[in-house]
CSV table of C-alpha atoms and ligand atoms in Angstrom, one decimal:
chain,number,residue,atom,x,y,z
X,1,MET,CA,5.7,60.9,25.4
X,2,SER,CA,7.9,57.9,25.8
X,3,GLU,CA,7.4,56.1,22.5
X,4,GLY,CA,6.6,57.3,19.0
X,5,ARG,CA,8.1,60.6,18.0
X,6,THR,CA,6.2,61.9,15.0
X,7,VAL,CA,3.3,64.3,15.6
X,8,LEU,CA,1.1,65.6,12.9
X,9,ILE,CA,-0.3,69.1,13.5
X,10,THR,CA,-3.0,70.3,11.2
X,11,GLY,CA,-4.1,73.9,10.9
X,12,ALA,CA,-0.4,74.7,11.7
X,13,LYS,CA,-0.5,78.3,10.5
X,14,GLY,CA,-3.3,79.2,12.9
X,15,GLN,CA,-3.0,80.5,16.4
X,16,LEU,CA,-2.9,77.2,18.3
X,17,GLY,CA,-1.0,75.4,15.5
X,18,TRP,CA,1.7,78.0,15.7
X,19,GLU,CA,1.9,77.9,19.5
X,20,LEU,CA,2.0,74.1,19.5
X,21,GLN,CA,5.1,74.2,17.3
X,22,ARG,CA,6.7,76.8,19.6
X,23,ARG,CA,5.9,74.7,22.8
X,24,ALA,CA,6.8,71.3,21.3
X,25,PRO,CA,8.6,69.0,23.7
X,26,GLN,CA,12.2,68.3,22.7
X,27,GLY,CA,13.0,65.3,20.6
X,28,TYR,CA,9.8,65.1,18.6
X,29,THR,CA,9.5,65.2,14.8
X,30,LEU,CA,6.7,67.6,13.9
X,31,ILE,CA,4.8,67.4,10.6
X,32,ALA,CA,3.1,70.8,10.7
X,33,VAL,CA,0.7,71.4,7.8
X,34,ASP,CA,-2.1,73.7,6.9
X,35,ALA,CA,-4.7,73.6,4.1
X,36,ASP,CA,-2.2,74.4,1.3
X,37,VAL,CA,-0.5,71.0,2.0
X,38,LEU,CA,-3.3,69.0,3.6
X,39,ASP,CA,-6.9,70.1,3.2
X,40,ILE,CA,-8.6,68.1,5.9
X,41,THR,CA,-11.9,68.0,4.0
X,42,ASN,CA,-10.4,65.8,1.4
X,43,THR,CA,-11.0,62.3,2.9
X,44,ASP,CA,-8.8,60.3,0.5
X,45,LYS,CA,-5.9,62.8,0.8
X,46,VAL,CA,-6.1,62.7,4.6
X,47,LEU,CA,-6.1,58.9,4.7
X,48,ASP,CA,-3.2,58.7,2.2
X,49,PHE,CA,-1.1,61.4,4.0
X,50,VAL,CA,-1.5,59.9,7.4
X,51,SER,CA,-0.8,56.3,6.2
X,52,GLN,CA,2.3,57.6,4.4
X,53,HIS,CA,3.7,59.6,7.3
X,54,LYS,CA,2.5,57.3,10.1
X,55,PRO,CA,2.4,59.9,12.9
X,56,THR,CA,1.9,58.5,16.4
X,57,VAL,CA,0.0,61.5,17.5
X,58,ILE,CA,-2.4,63.7,15.4
X,59,ILE,CA,-3.4,67.1,16.8
X,60,ASN,CA,-6.2,68.8,14.9
X,61,CYS,CA,-6.0,72.6,15.1
X,62,ALA,CA,-7.5,73.1,11.6
X,63,ALA,CA,-10.9,74.7,11.8
X,64,TYR,CA,-13.3,77.1,10.1
X,65,THR,CA,-13.3,79.8,12.8
X,66,ALA,CA,-15.1,82.8,11.2
X,67,VAL,CA,-18.1,82.7,13.5
X,68,ASP,CA,-20.2,85.4,11.7
X,69,LYS,CA,-19.3,84.3,8.1
X,70,ALA,CA,-20.3,80.7,9.0
X,71,GLU,CA,-23.9,81.9,9.1
X,72,HIS,CA,-23.7,82.3,5.3
X,73,GLU,CA,-21.1,79.6,4.6
X,74,SER,CA,-22.5,76.7,6.5
X,75,SER,CA,-21.4,74.1,4.0
X,76,LEU,CA,-17.8,75.1,4.3
X,77,ALA,CA,-18.0,75.4,8.1
X,78,TYR,CA,-19.5,71.8,8.3
X,79,ALA,CA,-17.0,70.5,5.8
X,80,VAL,CA,-14.0,71.7,7.8
X,81,ASN,CA,-15.3,71.4,11.4
X,82,ALA,CA,-17.3,68.2,11.0
X,83,LEU,CA,-16.2,66.2,8.0
X,84,GLY,CA,-12.5,67.3,8.3
X,85,ALA,CA,-12.4,66.4,12.0
X,86,GLU,CA,-14.0,63.0,11.2
X,87,ASN,CA,-11.4,62.3,8.4
X,88,LEU,CA,-8.5,62.8,10.8
X,89,ALA,CA,-10.2,60.7,13.5
X,90,LEU,CA,-10.7,57.9,11.0
X,91,ALA,CA,-7.0,58.2,9.9
X,92,ALA,CA,-5.8,58.1,13.5
X,93,HIS,CA,-8.0,55.1,14.2
X,94,ASP,CA,-6.5,53.2,11.3
X,95,LEU,CA,-3.0,53.7,12.7
X,96,ALA,CA,-4.0,53.5,16.4
X,97,ALA,CA,-2.4,56.9,16.7
X,98,ARG,CA,-3.5,59.3,19.5
X,99,PHE,CA,-5.9,61.9,18.3
X,100,VAL,CA,-6.4,65.3,20.0
X,101,HIS,CA,-9.2,67.5,18.6
X,102,ILE,CA,-10.0,71.0,19.6
X,103,SER,CA,-13.5,72.3,20.2
X,104,THR,CA,-15.2,75.3,21.6
X,105,ASP,CA,-17.4,76.9,24.2
X,106,PHE,CA,-19.7,77.9,21.3
X,107,ILE,CA,-21.3,74.4,21.5
X,108,PHE,CA,-23.2,75.8,24.6
X,109,ASP,CA,-25.9,78.5,24.6
X,110,GLY,CA,-24.4,80.4,27.5
X,111,LEU,CA,-27.7,80.6,29.5
X,112,GLN,CA,-26.4,78.6,32.5
X,113,THR,CA,-25.3,80.6,35.6
X,114,ARG,CA,-22.6,78.1,36.7
X,115,PRO,CA,-19.5,77.0,34.7
X,116,TYR,CA,-20.2,74.4,32.0
X,117,ALA,CA,-19.2,70.8,32.9
X,118,THR,CA,-18.0,68.5,30.2
X,119,THR,CA,-21.2,66.6,30.7
X,120,ASP,CA,-23.6,69.5,30.3
X,121,THR,CA,-25.9,69.4,27.3
X,122,PRO,CA,-24.7,71.3,24.3
X,123,ALA,CA,-27.1,73.7,22.6
X,124,PRO,CA,-25.2,75.8,20.0
X,125,LEU,CA,-26.7,79.1,19.0
X,126,GLY,CA,-25.2,79.3,15.5
X,127,VAL,CA,-23.6,77.5,12.5
X,128,TYR,CA,-20.1,77.6,13.9
X,129,GLY,CA,-21.0,76.1,17.2
X,130,ALA,CA,-23.3,73.5,15.6
X,131,SER,CA,-20.6,72.5,13.1
X,132,LYS,CA,-18.0,72.1,15.9
X,133,LEU,CA,-20.5,70.0,17.9
X,134,GLU,CA,-21.1,67.8,14.9
X,135,GLY,CA,-17.3,67.5,14.6
X,136,GLU,CA,-17.1,66.3,18.3
X,137,GLN,CA,-19.7,63.7,17.7
X,138,ARG,CA,-18.2,62.4,14.4
X,139,VAL,CA,-14.8,62.3,16.0
X,140,MET,CA,-16.0,60.1,18.9
X,141,GLU,CA,-18.0,57.9,16.6
X,142,ALA,CA,-15.0,57.4,14.3
X,143,TYR,CA,-12.5,56.8,17.2
X,144,ASP,CA,-13.8,56.7,20.7
X,145,GLN,CA,-10.2,56.9,22.1
X,146,SER,CA,-9.9,60.5,20.9
X,147,ALA,CA,-9.3,63.4,23.3
X,148,ILE,CA,-11.5,66.5,22.7
X,149,VAL,CA,-10.4,69.8,24.3
X,150,ARG,CA,-13.0,72.6,24.4
X,151,THR,CA,-11.5,76.0,24.8
X,152,ALA,CA,-12.6,79.7,24.4
X,153,TRP,CA,-11.6,83.2,23.6
X,154,VAL,CA,-8.2,82.2,22.2
X,155,TYR,CA,-5.5,84.8,21.3
X,156,SER,CA,-1.8,84.7,20.4
X,157,ALA,CA,0.8,87.1,19.0
X,158,HIS,CA,0.4,85.1,15.8
X,159,GLY,CA,-2.8,85.3,13.8
X,160,HIS,CA,-6.1,87.3,14.1
X,161,ASN,CA,-7.8,87.8,17.4
X,162,PHE,CA,-9.6,90.2,19.7
X,163,VAL,CA,-6.4,91.5,21.4
X,164,LYS,CA,-4.8,92.5,18.1
X,165,THR,CA,-8.0,94.1,16.9
X,166,MET,CA,-8.3,96.1,20.1
X,167,LEU,CA,-4.7,97.3,19.8
X,168,ARG,CA,-5.3,98.4,16.2
X,169,LEU,CA,-8.5,100.3,17.1
X,170,MET,CA,-6.9,101.9,20.1
X,171,ARG,CA,-4.1,103.2,17.9
X,172,GLU,CA,-6.6,104.6,15.5
X,173,ARG,CA,-9.5,105.9,17.7
X,174,ASP,CA,-10.0,108.1,20.8
X,175,GLU,CA,-12.9,105.9,21.9
X,176,VAL,CA,-13.5,102.1,21.6
X,177,ARG,CA,-16.9,100.6,22.5
X,178,VAL,CA,-16.9,97.0,23.6
X,179,VAL,CA,-19.7,94.6,24.6
X,180,ALA,CA,-19.9,94.2,28.4
X,181,ASP,CA,-22.7,91.7,28.7
X,182,GLN,CA,-21.0,88.6,27.3
X,183,ILE,CA,-18.9,86.7,29.8
X,184,GLY,CA,-16.1,84.1,29.2
X,185,THR,CA,-12.4,83.5,29.8
X,186,PRO,CA,-9.6,84.8,27.6
X,187,THR,CA,-7.1,82.1,26.8
X,188,TRP,CA,-3.5,82.6,25.7
X,189,ALA,CA,-2.9,80.0,22.9
X,190,SER,CA,0.5,79.2,24.4
X,191,HIS,CA,-1.1,78.0,27.7
X,192,LEU,CA,-3.6,76.0,25.7
X,193,ALA,CA,-0.7,74.5,23.6
X,194,GLN,CA,1.1,73.4,26.8
X,195,THR,CA,-2.1,71.7,28.0
X,196,VAL,CA,-2.6,70.0,24.6
X,197,TRP,CA,0.9,68.6,24.7
X,198,SER,CA,0.2,67.2,28.3
X,199,ILE,CA,-3.0,65.6,27.1
X,200,ALA,CA,-1.1,63.9,24.2
X,201,LYS,CA,1.8,62.9,26.5
X,202,HIS,CA,-0.5,61.2,29.0
X,203,LYS,CA,-2.6,59.5,26.3
X,204,MET,CA,-5.7,61.0,27.7
X,205,GLN,CA,-9.1,60.2,26.1
X,206,GLY,CA,-12.5,61.8,26.4
X,207,VAL,CA,-13.7,65.4,26.6
X,208,TYR,CA,-11.8,68.1,28.5
X,209,HIS,CA,-12.3,71.8,29.2
X,210,TYR,CA,-9.4,74.2,29.2
X,211,THR,CA,-9.1,78.0,29.3
X,212,ASP,CA,-7.0,80.3,31.4
X,213,ALA,CA,-8.4,81.0,34.9
X,214,GLY,CA,-10.9,83.7,35.9
X,215,VAL,CA,-13.7,85.4,34.0
X,216,ALA,CA,-14.2,88.6,32.1
X,217,SER,CA,-16.5,90.4,29.8
X,218,TRP,CA,-15.2,91.5,26.4
X,219,TYR,CA,-15.2,95.0,27.9
X,220,ASP,CA,-13.1,93.9,30.9
X,221,PHE,CA,-10.7,92.2,28.4
X,222,ALA,CA,-10.4,95.4,26.3
X,223,VAL,CA,-9.7,97.5,29.4
X,224,ALA,CA,-7.0,95.0,30.4
X,225,VAL,CA,-5.5,95.1,26.9
X,226,TYR,CA,-5.4,98.9,27.2
X,227,GLU,CA,-3.8,98.9,30.6
X,228,GLU,CA,-1.2,96.2,29.9
X,229,ALA,CA,-0.3,97.7,26.4
X,230,GLN,CA,0.2,101.1,28.0
X,231,ALA,CA,2.4,99.5,30.7
X,232,LEU,CA,4.6,97.8,28.1
X,233,GLY,CA,4.8,100.9,25.9
X,234,LEU,CA,2.9,99.3,23.1
X,235,LEU,CA,0.3,102.1,23.3
X,236,THR,CA,1.1,105.6,24.1
X,237,ARG,CA,-2.1,107.5,23.6
X,238,ASP,CA,-5.2,108.0,25.8
X,239,VAL,CA,-8.3,106.0,24.7
X,240,ALA,CA,-11.7,105.8,26.3
X,241,VAL,CA,-12.9,102.2,26.5
X,242,ARG,CA,-16.7,102.3,26.9
X,243,PRO,CA,-19.0,99.4,27.8
X,244,ILE,CA,-21.9,98.7,25.5
X,245,ARG,CA,-24.7,96.0,25.3
X,246,THR,CA,-24.8,93.2,22.8
X,247,VAL,CA,-27.9,94.7,21.3
X,248,ASP,CA,-25.9,97.8,20.5
X,249,TYR,CA,-23.4,95.8,18.5
X,250,PRO,CA,-25.5,93.4,16.3
X,251,THR,CA,-23.6,90.5,14.6
X,252,PRO,CA,-24.9,87.9,12.2
X,253,ALA,CA,-24.2,85.1,14.7
X,254,ARG,CA,-25.6,85.0,18.2
X,255,ARG,CA,-23.0,84.4,20.9
X,256,PRO,CA,-23.3,82.7,24.3
X,257,VAL,CA,-23.9,85.3,27.1
X,258,CYS,CA,-22.0,83.4,29.7
X,259,ALA,CA,-19.9,80.5,28.5
X,260,VAL,CA,-17.4,79.9,31.3
X,261,LEU,CA,-16.0,76.3,31.2
X,262,ASP,CA,-15.4,74.1,34.3
X,263,LYS,CA,-11.8,73.2,34.1
X,264,SER,CA,-11.5,71.3,37.4
X,265,ALA,CA,-10.5,67.9,35.8
X,266,LEU,CA,-7.5,69.3,34.1
X,267,TRP,CA,-6.6,71.7,36.9
X,268,ALA,CA,-6.3,68.7,39.2
X,269,MET,CA,-3.3,67.6,37.1
X,270,PRO,CA,-0.1,69.1,38.7
X,271,GLU,CA,1.6,69.8,35.4
X,272,ILE,CA,-1.3,71.8,33.9
X,273,ASN,CA,-0.6,75.5,34.0
X,274,VAL,CA,-3.4,77.3,35.9
X,275,ALA,CA,-2.8,81.0,35.2
X,276,HIS,CA,-5.1,83.9,35.5
X,277,TRP,CA,-6.1,85.2,32.0
X,278,ARG,CA,-4.4,88.5,32.7
X,279,VAL,CA,-1.1,86.8,33.1
X,280,GLY,CA,-1.5,85.2,29.7
X,281,LEU,CA,-2.4,88.6,28.2
X,282,ARG,CA,0.7,90.2,29.6
X,283,GLN,CA,2.9,87.5,28.2
X,284,MET,CA,1.2,87.7,24.8
X,285,LEU,CA,1.7,91.4,24.6
X,286,GLN,CA,5.4,90.9,25.6
X,287,ASP,CA,5.6,88.5,22.6
X,288,LEU,CA,4.2,91.2,20.4
X,289,LYS,CA,6.7,93.7,21.7
X,290,ASN,CA,9.6,91.3,21.2
X,291,TYR,CA,8.5,90.6,17.6
X,292,ALA,CA,8.3,94.3,16.9
X,293,GLN,CA,11.9,94.9,18.0
K,301,LIG,N1,-10.0,81.4,18.2
K,301,LIG,C1,-10.8,81.2,19.2
K,301,LIG,O1,-11.2,82.2,19.9
K,301,LIG,C2,-11.3,79.8,19.6
K,301,LIG,C3,-12.2,79.7,20.6
K,301,LIG,C4,-12.6,78.4,21.0
K,301,LIG,C5,-12.2,77.3,20.3
K,301,LIG,N2,-11.3,77.5,19.2
K,301,LIG,C6,-10.9,76.3,18.5
K,301,LIG,O2,-9.5,76.2,18.6
K,301,LIG,C7,-8.9,75.6,17.5
K,301,LIG,C8,-7.8,76.4,17.0
K,301,LIG,O3,-8.3,77.7,16.8
K,301,LIG,P1,-7.3,78.9,16.2
K,301,LIG,O4,-7.8,80.2,16.9
K,301,LIG,O5,-5.9,78.5,16.3
K,301,LIG,O6,-7.9,79.0,14.7
K,301,LIG,P2,-7.2,79.8,13.5
K,301,LIG,O7,-6.2,80.7,13.9
K,301,LIG,O8,-8.4,80.3,12.7
K,301,LIG,O9,-6.5,78.6,12.7
K,301,LIG,C9,-7.2,77.6,12.0
K,301,LIG,C10,-6.3,77.1,10.9
K,301,LIG,O10,-7.0,76.1,10.2
K,301,LIG,C11,-6.8,76.3,8.8
K,301,LIG,N3,-7.8,75.6,8.0
K,301,LIG,C12,-9.0,76.1,7.6
K,301,LIG,N4,-9.6,75.2,6.8
K,301,LIG,C13,-8.8,74.2,6.6
K,301,LIG,C14,-8.8,73.0,5.9
K,301,LIG,N5,-9.9,72.7,5.1
K,301,LIG,N6,-7.8,72.1,6.0
K,301,LIG,C15,-6.7,72.4,6.7
K,301,LIG,N7,-6.6,73.6,7.4
K,301,LIG,C16,-7.6,74.4,7.4
K,301,LIG,C17,-6.9,77.8,8.7
K,301,LIG,O11,-6.3,78.2,7.4
K,301,LIG,P3,-6.9,79.6,6.8
K,301,LIG,O12,-6.6,80.7,7.7
K,301,LIG,O13,-6.2,79.6,5.5
K,301,LIG,O14,-8.4,79.3,6.6
K,301,LIG,C18,-6.0,78.2,9.8
K,301,LIG,O15,-4.6,78.2,9.6
K,301,LIG,C19,-10.1,75.4,16.5
K,301,LIG,O16,-10.6,74.1,16.6
K,301,LIG,C20,-11.1,76.4,17.0
K,301,LIG,O17,-12.4,76.0,16.6
K,301,LIG,C21,-10.9,78.7,18.9
């Protein structure tokens, strides 16, 4: 980024917010806030805060991400994911600041047999996906120069995610059963953060897809967690990882069966990190090991 050195990161205590701070380019002033300082659903507060601090870039990592709870808390999910996103887009528009907003593969139904292009028609299966889709639409209506980055299956050493849940279960149980008929791409939040910084730096606008490379079922992902954690000494006991069907693990929210995103546009950029998801997993587990020492 050549001019303008103040970047507002919302949802800063979340997985991506944390990795964005860790991966921030040198020389930039970060205003990294979470709901305790800036509740993005409060329109007046968002507009006041942004006009007071005058960031040149706003990156919105704040979101209601509890996919199952969203089915019973739809008002809150829409408030954060739709209204909150629109508030930030309006504030960015007022200042002519760059705005980067994060969205999800859950806007798709996952019934397609090829990777989803950014132009494919969304069809969310649940409240979370629908609220995120409305967020995308309200962002673009408020400020059509925004950038929206859809991603999937995000994990980091910081925060709550599938990898940390698997590690906990594998330390407690002799057998772990994991859904094998939902396909996607695990994405290390640190790789995603580097991509988001590139998008901000290049003043990109429009909708983009970014995940790590390759595909996996949740079962494949769990097997990889087991093998990589064993290799790093994070797990020292034998655990059987067994594949099960989605119908054998009912959840309040339906999930896309196959939501692989087509990342070709971003992958064509030389500076975008194209790493297999297993490489990201290894690095995240190494982070966990380092923090434990
Ligand atoms: N995690 C995934 O697998 C995944 C997959 C696809 C897309 N995404 C998208 O990627 C983005 C980042 O996800 P993430 O995994 O980093 O999420 P995360 O770890 O759940 O972090 C979200 C952060 O937003 C905060 N927040 C919630 N309501 C807020 C409000 N009203 N005002 C301000 N902050 C608020 C949360 O605080 P509390 O914890 O206190 O609520 C949390 O710190 C989100 O847009 C998400 O939809 C995530």
